[in-house]
PDB file of N, CA and C in Angstrom:
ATOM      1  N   UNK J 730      96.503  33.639 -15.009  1.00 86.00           N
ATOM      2  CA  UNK J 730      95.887  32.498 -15.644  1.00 86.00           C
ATOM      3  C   UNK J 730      94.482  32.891 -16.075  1.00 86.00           C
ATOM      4  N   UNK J 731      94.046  32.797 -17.221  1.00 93.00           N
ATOM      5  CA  UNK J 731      93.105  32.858 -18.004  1.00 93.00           C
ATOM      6  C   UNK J 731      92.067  31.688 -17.874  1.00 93.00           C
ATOM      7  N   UNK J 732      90.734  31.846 -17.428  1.00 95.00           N
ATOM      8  CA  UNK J 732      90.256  30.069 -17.298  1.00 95.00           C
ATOM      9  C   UNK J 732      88.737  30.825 -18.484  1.00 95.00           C
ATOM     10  N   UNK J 733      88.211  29.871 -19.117  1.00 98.00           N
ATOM     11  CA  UNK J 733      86.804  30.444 -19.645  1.00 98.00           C
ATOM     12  C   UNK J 733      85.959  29.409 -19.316  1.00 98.00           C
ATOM     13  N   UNK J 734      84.806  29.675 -19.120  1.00 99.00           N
ATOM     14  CA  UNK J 734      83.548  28.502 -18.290  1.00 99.00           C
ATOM     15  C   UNK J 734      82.516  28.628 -19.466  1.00 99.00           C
ATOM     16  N   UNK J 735      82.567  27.665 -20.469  1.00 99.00           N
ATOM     17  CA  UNK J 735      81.261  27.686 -21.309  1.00 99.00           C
ATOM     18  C   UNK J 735      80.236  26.791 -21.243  1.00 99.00           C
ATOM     19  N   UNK J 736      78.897  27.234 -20.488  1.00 98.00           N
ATOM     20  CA  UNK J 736      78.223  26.207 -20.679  1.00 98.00           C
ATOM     21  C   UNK J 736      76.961  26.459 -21.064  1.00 98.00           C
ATOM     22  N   UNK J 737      75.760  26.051 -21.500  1.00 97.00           N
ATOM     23  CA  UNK J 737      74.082  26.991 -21.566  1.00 97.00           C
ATOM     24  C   UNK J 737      73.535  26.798 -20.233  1.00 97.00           C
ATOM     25  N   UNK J 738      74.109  26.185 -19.175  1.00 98.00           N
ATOM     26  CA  UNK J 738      73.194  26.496 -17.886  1.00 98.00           C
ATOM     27  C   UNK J 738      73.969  27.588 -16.904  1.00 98.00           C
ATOM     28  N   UNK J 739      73.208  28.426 -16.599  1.00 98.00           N
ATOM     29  CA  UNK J 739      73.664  29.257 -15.532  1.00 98.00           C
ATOM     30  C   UNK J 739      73.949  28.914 -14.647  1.00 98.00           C
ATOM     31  N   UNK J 740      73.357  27.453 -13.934  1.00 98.00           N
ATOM     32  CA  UNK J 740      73.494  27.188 -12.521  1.00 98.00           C
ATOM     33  C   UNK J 740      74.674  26.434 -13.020  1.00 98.00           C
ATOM     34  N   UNK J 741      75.674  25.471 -13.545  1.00 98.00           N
ATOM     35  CA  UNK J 741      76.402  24.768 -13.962  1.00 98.00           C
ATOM     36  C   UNK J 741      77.712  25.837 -13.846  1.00 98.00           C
ATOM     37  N   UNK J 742      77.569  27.202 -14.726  1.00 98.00           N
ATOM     38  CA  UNK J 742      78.460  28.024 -14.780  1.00 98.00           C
ATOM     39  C   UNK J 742      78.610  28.569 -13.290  1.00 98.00           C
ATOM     40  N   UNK J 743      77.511  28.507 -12.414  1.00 98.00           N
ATOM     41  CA  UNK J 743      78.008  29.458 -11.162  1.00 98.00           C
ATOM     42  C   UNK J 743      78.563  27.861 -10.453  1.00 98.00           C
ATOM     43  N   UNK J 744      78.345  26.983 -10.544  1.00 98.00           N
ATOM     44  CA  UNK J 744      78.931  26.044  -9.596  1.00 98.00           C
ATOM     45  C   UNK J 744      80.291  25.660 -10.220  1.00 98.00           C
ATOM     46  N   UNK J 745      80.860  25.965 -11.144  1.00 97.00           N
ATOM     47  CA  UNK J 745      82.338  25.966 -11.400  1.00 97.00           C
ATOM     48  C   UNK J 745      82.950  27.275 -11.035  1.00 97.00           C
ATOM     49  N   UNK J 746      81.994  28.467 -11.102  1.00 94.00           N
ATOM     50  CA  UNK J 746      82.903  29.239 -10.369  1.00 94.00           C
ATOM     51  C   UNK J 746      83.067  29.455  -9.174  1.00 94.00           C
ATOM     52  N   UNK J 747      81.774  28.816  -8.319  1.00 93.00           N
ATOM     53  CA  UNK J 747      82.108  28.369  -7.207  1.00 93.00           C
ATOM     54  C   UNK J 747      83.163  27.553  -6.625  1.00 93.00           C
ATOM     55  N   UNK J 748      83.480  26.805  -7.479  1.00 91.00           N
ATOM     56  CA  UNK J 748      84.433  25.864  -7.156  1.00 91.00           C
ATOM     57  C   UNK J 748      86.128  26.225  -7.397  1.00 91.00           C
ATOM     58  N   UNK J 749      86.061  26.983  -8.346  1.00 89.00           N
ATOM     59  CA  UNK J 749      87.222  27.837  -8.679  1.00 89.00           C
ATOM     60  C   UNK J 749      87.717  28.826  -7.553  1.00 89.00           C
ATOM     61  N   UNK J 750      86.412  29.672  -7.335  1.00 84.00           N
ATOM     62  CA  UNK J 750      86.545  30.476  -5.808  1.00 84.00           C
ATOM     63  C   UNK J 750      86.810  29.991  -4.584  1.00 84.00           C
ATOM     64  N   UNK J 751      86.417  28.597  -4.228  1.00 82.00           N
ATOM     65  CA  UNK J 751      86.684  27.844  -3.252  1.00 82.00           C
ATOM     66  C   UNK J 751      87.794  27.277  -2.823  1.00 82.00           C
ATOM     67  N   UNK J 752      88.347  26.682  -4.412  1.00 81.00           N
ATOM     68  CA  UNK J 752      89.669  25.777  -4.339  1.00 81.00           C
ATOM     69  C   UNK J 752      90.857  26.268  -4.783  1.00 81.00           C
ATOM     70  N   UNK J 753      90.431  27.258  -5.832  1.00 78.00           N
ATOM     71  CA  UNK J 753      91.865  27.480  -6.583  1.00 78.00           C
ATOM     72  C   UNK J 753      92.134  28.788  -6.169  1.00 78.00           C
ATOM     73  N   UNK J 754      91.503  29.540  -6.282  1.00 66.00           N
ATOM     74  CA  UNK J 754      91.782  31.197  -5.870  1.00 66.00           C
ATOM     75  C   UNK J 754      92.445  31.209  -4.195  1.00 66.00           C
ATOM     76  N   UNK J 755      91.844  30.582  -3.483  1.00 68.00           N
ATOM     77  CA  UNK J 755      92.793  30.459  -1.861  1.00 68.00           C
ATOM     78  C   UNK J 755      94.089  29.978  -1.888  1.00 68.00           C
ATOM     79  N   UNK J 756      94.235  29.072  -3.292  1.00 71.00           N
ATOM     80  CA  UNK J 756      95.590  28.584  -2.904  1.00 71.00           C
ATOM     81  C   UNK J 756      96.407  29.785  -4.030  1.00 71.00           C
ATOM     82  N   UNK J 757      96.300  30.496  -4.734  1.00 68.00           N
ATOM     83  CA  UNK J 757      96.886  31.546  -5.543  1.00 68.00           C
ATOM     84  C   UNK J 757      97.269  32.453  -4.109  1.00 68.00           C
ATOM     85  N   UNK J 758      99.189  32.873  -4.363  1.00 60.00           N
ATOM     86  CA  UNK J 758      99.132  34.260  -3.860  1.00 60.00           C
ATOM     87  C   UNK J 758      99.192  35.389  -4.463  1.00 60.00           C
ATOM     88  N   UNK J 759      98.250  35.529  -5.382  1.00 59.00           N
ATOM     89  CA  UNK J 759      98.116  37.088  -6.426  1.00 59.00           C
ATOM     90  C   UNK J 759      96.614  36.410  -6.956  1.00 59.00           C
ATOM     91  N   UNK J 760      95.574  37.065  -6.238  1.00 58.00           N
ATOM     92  CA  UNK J 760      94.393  36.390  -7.100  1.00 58.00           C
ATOM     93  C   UNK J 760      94.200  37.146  -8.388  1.00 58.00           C
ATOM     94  N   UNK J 761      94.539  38.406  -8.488  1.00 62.00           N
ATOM     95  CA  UNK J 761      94.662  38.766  -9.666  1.00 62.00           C
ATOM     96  C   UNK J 761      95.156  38.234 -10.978  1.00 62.00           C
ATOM     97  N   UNK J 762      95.981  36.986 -10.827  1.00 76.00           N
ATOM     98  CA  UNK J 762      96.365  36.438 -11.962  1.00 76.00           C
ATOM     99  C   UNK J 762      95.508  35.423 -12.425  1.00 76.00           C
ATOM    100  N   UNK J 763      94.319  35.859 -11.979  1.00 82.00           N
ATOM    101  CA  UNK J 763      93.362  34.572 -12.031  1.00 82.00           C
ATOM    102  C   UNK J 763      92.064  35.090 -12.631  1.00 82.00           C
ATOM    103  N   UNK J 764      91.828  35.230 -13.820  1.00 90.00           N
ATOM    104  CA  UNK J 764      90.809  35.345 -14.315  1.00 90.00           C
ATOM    105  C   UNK J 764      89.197  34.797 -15.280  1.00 90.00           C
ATOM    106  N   UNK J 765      88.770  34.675 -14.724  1.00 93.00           N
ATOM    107  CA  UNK J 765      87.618  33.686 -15.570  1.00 93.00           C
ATOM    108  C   UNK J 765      86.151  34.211 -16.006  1.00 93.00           C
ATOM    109  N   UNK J 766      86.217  33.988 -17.285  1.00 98.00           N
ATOM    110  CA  UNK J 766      85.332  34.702 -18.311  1.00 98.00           C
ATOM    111  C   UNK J 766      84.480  33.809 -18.491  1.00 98.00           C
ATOM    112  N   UNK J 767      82.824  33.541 -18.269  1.00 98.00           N
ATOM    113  CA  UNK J 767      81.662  33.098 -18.547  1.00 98.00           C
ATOM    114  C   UNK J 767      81.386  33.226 -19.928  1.00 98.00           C
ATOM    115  N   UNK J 768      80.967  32.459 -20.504  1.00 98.00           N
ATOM    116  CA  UNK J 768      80.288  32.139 -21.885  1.00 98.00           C
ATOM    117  C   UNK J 768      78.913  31.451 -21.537  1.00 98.00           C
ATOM    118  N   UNK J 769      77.895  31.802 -22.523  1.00 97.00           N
ATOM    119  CA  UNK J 769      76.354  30.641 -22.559  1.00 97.00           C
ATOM    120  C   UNK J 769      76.158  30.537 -23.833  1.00 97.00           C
ATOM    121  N   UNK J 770      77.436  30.840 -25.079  1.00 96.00           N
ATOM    122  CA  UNK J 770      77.434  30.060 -26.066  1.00 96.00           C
ATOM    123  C   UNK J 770      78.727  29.935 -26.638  1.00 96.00           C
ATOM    124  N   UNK J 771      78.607  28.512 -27.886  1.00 97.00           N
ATOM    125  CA  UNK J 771      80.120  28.195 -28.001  1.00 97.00           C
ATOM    126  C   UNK J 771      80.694  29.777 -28.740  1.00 97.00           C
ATOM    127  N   UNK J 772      79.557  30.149 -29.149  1.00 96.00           N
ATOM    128  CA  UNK J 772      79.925  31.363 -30.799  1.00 96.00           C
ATOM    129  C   UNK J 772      80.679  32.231 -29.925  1.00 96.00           C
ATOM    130  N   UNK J 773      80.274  32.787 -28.241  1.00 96.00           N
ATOM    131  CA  UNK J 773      80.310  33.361 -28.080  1.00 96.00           C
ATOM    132  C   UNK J 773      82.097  33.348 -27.286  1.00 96.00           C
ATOM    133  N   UNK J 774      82.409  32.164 -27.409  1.00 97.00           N
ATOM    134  CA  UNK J 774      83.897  31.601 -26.792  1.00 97.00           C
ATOM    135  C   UNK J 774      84.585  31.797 -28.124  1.00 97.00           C
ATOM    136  N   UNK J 775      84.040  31.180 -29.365  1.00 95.00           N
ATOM    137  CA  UNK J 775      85.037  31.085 -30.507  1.00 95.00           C
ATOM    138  C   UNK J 775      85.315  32.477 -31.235  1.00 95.00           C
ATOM    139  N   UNK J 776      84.186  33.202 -30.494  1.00 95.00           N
ATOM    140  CA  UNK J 776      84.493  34.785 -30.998  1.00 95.00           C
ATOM    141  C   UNK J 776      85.832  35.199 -30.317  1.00 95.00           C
ATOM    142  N   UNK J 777      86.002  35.164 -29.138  1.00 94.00           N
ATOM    143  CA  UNK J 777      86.710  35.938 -28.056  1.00 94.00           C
ATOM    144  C   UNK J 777      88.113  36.076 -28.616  1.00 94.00           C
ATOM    145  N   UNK J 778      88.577  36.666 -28.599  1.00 93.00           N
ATOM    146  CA  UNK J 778      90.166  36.928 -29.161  1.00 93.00           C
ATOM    147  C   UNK J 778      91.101  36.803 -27.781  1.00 93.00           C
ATOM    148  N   UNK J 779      90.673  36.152 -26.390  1.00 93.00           N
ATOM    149  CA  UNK J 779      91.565  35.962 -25.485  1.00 93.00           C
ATOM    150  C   UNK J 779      92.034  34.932 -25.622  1.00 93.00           C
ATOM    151  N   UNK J 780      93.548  34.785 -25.024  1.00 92.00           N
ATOM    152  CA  UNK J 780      93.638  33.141 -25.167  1.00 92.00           C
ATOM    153  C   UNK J 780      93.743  32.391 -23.345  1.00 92.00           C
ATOM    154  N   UNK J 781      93.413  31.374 -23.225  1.00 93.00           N
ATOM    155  CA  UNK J 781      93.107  30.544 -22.089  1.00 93.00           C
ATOM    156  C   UNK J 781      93.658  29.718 -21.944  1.00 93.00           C
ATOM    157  N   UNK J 782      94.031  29.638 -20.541  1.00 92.00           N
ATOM    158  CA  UNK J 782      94.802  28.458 -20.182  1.00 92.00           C
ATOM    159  C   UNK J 782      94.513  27.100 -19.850  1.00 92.00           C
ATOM    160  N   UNK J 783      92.884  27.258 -19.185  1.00 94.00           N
ATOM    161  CA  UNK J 783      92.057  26.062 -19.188  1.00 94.00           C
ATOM    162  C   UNK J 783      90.723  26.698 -19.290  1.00 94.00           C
ATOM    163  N   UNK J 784      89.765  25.979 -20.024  1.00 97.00           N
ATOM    164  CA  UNK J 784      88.100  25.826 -20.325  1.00 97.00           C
ATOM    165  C   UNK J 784      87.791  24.710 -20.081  1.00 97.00           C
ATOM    166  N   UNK J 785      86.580  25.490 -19.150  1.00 98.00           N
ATOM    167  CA  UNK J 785      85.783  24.433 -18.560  1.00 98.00           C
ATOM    168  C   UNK J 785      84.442  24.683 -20.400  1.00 98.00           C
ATOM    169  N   UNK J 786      84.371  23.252 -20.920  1.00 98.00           N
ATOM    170  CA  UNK J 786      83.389  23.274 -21.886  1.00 98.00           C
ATOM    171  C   UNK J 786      82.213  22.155 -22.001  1.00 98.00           C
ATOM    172  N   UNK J 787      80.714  22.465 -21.956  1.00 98.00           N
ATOM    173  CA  UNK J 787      79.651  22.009 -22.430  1.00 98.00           C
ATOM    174  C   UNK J 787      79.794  21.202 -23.280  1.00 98.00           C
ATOM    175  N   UNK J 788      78.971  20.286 -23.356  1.00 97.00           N
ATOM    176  CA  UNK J 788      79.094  19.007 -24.540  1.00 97.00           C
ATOM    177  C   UNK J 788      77.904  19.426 -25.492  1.00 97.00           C
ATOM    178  N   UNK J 789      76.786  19.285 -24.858  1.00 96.00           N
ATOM    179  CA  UNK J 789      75.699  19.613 -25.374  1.00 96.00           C
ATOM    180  C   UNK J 789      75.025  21.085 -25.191  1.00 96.00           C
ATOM    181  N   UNK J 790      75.456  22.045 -26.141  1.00 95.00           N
ATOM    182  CA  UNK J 790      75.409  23.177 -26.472  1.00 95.00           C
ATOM    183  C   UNK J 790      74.506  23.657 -27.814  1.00 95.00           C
ATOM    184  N   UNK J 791      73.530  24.748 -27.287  1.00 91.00           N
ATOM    185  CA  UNK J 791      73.032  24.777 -28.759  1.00 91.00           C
ATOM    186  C   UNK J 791      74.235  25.661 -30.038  1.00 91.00           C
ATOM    187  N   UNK J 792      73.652  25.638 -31.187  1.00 93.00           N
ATOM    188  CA  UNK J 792      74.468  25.707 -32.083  1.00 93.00           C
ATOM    189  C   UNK J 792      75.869  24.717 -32.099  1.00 93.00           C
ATOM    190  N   UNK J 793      77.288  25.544 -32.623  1.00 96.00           N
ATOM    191  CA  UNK J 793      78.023  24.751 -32.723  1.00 96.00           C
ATOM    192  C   UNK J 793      77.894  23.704 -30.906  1.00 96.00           C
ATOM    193  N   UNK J 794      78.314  22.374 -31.022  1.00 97.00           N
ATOM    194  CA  UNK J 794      78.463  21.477 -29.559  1.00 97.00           C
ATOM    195  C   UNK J 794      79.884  21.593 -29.244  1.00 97.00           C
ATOM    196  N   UNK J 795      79.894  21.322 -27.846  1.00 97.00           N
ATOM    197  CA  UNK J 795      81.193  21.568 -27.544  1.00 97.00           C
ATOM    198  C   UNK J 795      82.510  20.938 -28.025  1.00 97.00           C
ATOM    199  N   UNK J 796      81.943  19.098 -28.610  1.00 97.00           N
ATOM    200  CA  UNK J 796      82.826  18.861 -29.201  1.00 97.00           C
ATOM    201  C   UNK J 796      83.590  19.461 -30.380  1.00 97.00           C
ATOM    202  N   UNK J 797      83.177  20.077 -30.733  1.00 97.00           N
ATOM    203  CA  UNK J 797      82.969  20.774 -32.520  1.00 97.00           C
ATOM    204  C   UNK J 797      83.434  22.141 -31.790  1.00 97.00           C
ATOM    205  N   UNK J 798      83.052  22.840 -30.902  1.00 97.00           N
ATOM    206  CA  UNK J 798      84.125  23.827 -30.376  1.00 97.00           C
ATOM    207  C   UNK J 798      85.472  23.730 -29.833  1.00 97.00           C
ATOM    208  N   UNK J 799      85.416  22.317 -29.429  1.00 97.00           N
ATOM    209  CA  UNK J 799      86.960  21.591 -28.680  1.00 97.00           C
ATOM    210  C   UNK J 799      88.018  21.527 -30.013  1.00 97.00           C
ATOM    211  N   UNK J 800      87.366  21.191 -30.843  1.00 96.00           N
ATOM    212  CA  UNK J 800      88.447  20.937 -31.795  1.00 96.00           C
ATOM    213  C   UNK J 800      88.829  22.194 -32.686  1.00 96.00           C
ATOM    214  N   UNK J 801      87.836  22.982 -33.171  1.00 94.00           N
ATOM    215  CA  UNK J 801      88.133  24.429 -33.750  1.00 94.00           C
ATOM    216  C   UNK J 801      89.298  25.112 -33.032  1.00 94.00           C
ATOM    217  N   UNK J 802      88.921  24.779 -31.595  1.00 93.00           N
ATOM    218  CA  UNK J 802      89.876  25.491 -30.272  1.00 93.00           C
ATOM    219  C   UNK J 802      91.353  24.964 -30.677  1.00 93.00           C
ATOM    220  N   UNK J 803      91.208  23.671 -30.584  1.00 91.00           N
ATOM    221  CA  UNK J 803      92.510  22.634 -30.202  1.00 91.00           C
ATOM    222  C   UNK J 803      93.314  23.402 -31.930  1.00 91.00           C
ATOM    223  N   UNK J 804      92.243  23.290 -33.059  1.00 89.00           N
ATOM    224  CA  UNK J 804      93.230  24.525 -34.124  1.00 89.00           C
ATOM    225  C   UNK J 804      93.262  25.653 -34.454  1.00 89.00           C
ATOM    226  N   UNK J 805      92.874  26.677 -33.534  1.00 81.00           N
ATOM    227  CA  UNK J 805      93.048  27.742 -33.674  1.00 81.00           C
ATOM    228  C   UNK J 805      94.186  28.266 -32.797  1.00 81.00           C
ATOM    229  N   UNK J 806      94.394  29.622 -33.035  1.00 68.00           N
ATOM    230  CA  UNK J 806      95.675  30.368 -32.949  1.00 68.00           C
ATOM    231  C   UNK J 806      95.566  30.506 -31.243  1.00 68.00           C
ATOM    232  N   UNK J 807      94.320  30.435 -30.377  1.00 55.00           N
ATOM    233  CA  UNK J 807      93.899  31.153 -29.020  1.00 55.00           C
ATOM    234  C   UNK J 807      94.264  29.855 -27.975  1.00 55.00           C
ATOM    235  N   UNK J 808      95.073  28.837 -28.591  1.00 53.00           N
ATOM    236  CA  UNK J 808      94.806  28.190 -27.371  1.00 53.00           C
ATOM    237  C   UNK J 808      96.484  27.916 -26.785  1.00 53.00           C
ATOM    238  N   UNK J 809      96.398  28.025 -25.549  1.00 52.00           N
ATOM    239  CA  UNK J 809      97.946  28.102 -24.697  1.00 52.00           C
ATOM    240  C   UNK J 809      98.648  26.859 -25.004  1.00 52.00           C
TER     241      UNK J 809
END
């Protein structure tokens, strides 16, 4: 499973992956199928040529906002 965490705060991004590490990875038996890629911009998510199974996404983001990345996402080719 593919997860991507985009947000512009660092502390925001480590407390979802905290929470990911806490809750979801203990209950996985292969943590290896569990991977999650940090972003601190949308450009830098809508670049990525991976595709994801869930994103955690920012609302208020500089440049493109997350809404405006949600929907590019929701039509582009990268999303599961």
């Amino acid at each position: 499973m593919n997860i991507a965490i985009c947000d512009r705060y660092d502390t925001d991004i480590t407390r979802i992956s905290e929470f990911l590490d806490a809750n979801i990875k203990n209950h996985m038996l292969n943590h290896a199928l569990l991977e999650v890629d940090t972003f601190t911009s949308t450009d830098e998510l809508l670049a990525s040529p991976k595709e994801y199974s869930l994103i955690f996404l920012g609302i208020l983001m500089p440049g493109t906002d997350g809404i405006e990345a949600a929907r590019q996402l929701k039509d582009g080719p990268t999303l599961q």
